[in-house]
Coordinates of N, CA and C in Angstrom, one line a residue:
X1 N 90.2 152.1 149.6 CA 89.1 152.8 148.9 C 88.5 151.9 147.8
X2 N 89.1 151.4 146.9 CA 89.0 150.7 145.5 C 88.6 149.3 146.4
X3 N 88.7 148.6 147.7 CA 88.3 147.3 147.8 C 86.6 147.7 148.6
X4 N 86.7 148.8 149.0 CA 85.4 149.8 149.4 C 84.4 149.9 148.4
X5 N 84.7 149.9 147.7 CA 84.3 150.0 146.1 C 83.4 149.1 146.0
X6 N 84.8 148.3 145.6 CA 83.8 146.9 145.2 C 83.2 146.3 145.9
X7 N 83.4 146.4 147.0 CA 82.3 145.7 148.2 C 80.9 145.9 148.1
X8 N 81.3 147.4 147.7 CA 79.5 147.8 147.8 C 79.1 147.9 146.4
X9 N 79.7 147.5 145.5 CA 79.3 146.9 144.3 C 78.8 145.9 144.1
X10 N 79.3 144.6 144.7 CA 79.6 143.5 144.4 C 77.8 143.6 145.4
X11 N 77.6 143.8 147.1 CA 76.4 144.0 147.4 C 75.3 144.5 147.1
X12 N 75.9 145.9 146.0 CA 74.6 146.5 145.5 C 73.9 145.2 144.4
X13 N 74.7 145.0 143.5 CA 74.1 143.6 142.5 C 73.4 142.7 143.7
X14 N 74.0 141.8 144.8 CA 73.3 141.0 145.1 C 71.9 141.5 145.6
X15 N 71.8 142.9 146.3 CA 70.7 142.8 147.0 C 69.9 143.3 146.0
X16 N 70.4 143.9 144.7 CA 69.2 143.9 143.4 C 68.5 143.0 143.1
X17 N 69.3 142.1 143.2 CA 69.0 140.7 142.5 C 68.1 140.1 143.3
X18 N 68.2 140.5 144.4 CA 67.7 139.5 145.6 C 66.0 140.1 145.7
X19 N 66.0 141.9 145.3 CA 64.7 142.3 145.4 C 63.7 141.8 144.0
X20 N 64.8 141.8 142.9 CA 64.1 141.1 141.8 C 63.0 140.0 142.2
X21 N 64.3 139.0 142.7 CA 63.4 137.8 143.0 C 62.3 137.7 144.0
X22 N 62.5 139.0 144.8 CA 61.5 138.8 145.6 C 60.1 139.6 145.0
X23 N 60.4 140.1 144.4 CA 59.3 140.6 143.3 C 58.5 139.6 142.3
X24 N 59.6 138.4 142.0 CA 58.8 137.7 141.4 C 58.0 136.9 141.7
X25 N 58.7 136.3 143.1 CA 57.7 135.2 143.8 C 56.5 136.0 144.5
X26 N 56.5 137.1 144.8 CA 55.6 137.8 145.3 C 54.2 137.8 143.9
X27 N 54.4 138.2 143.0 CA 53.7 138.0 141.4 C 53.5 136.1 141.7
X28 N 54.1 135.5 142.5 CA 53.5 134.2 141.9 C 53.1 133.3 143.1
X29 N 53.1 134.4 144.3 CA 52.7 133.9 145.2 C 53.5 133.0 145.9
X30 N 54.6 132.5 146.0 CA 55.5 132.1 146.5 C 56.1 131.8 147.8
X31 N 57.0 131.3 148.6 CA 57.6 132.1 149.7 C 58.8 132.9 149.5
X32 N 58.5 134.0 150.4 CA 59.3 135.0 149.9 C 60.5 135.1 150.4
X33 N 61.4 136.4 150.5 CA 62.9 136.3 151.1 C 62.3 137.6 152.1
X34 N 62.7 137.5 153.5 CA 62.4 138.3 154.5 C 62.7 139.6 154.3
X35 N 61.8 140.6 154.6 CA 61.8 142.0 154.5 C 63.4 142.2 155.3
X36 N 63.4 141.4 156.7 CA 64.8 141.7 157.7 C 65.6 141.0 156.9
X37 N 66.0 140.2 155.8 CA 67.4 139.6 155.1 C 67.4 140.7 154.1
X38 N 66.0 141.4 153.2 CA 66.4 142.5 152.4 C 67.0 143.4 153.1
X39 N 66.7 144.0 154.0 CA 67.5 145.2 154.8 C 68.6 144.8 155.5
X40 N 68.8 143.8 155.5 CA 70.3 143.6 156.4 C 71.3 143.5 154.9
X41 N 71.1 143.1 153.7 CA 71.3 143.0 152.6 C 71.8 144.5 152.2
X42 N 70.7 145.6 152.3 CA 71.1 146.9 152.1 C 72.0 147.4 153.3
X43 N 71.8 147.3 154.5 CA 72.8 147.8 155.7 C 74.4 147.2 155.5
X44 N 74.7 145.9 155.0 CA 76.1 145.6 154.7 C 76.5 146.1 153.4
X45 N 75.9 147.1 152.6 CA 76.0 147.5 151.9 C 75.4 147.5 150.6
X46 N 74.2 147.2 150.3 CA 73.5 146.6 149.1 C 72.7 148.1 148.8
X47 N 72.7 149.2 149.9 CA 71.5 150.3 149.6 C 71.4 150.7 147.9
X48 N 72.6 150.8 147.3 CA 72.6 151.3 145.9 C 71.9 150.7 145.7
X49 N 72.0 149.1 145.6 CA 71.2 148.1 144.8 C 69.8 148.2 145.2
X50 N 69.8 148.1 146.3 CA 68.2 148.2 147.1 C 67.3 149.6 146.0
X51 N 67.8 150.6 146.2 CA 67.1 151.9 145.9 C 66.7 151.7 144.6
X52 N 67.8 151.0 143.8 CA 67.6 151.0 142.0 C 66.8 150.0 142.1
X53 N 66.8 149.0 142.7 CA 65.5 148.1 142.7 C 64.1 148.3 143.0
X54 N 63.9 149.1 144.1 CA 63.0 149.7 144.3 C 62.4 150.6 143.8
X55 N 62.5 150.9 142.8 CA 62.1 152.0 141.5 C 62.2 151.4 140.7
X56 N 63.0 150.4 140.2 CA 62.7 149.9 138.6 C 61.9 149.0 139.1
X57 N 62.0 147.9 139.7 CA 61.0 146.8 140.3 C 59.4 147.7 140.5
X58 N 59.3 148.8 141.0 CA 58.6 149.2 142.3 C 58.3 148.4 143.1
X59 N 59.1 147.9 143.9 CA 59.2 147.0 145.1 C 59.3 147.1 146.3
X60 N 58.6 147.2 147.5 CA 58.9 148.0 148.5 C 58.2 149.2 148.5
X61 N 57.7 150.0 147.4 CA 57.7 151.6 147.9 C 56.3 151.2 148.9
X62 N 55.6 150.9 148.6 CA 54.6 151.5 149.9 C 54.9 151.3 151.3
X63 N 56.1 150.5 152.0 CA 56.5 150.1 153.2 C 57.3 151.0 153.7
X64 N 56.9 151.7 155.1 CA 58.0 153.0 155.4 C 59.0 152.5 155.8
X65 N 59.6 151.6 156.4 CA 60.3 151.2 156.9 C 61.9 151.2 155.8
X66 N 61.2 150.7 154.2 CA 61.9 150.7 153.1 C 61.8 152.2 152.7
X67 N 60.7 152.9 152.7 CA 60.9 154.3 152.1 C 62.1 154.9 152.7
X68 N 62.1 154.8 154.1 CA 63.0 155.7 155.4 C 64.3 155.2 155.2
X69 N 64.3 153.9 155.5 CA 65.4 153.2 155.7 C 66.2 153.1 154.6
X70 N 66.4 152.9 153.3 CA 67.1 152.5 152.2 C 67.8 154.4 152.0
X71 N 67.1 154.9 152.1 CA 67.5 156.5 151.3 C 68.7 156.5 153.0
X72 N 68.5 156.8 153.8 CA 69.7 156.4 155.3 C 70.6 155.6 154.9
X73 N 70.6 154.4 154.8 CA 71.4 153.4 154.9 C 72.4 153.5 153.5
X74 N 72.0 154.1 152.3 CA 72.7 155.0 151.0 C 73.4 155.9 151.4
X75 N 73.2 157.2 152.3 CA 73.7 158.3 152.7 C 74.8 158.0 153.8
X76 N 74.5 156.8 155.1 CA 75.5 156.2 155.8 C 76.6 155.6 154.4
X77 N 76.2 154.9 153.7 CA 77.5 154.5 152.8 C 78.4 155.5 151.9
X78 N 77.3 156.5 151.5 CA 77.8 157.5 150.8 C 79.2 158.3 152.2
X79 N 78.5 158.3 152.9 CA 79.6 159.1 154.1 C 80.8 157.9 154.7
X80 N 80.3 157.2 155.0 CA 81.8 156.3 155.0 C 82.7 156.1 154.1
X81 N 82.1 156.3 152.9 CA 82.6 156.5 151.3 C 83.9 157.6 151.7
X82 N 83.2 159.2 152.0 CA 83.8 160.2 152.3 C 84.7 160.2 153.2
X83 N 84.4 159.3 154.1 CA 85.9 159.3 155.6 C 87.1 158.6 155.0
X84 N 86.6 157.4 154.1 CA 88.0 156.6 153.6 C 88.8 158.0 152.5
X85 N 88.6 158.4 151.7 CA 88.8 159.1 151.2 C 89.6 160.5 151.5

């Protein structure tokens, strides 16, 4: 449970981080990090991070794909949360 934990800790931070930066280069016109590396980022477990990014950033919200998909892919972790347990 506690290495469950941190896993999806340790992914929530990266995939924060990862939507930060994609928010910045996006503001500077950049190349960006692939919508499919941010969601595979949230599916191994980053959704925490993803969701809080996506609201403090507002990053993402207009794309349904991120609207649908990140609040799912939180709820799948949240419940595998619940089976270890």
């Amino acid at each position: 449970m506690k290495l469950f934990l941190a896993f999806i800790g340790v992914m929530s931070l990266i995939t924060f981080v990862a939507f930060g930066i994609d928010k910045l280069k996006a503001k500077r016109g950049s190349s960006r990090i692939s919508e499919r590396r941010l969601l595979l980022l949230s599916l191994i477990g980053g959704a925490a991070g993803a969701m809080c990014a996506m609201l403090l950033f507002r990053h993402k919200t207009q794309h349904l794909k991120f609207t649908l998909l990140e609040p799912l892919l939180l709820a799948l972790h949240i419940l595998i949360f619940i089976y270890i347990v």
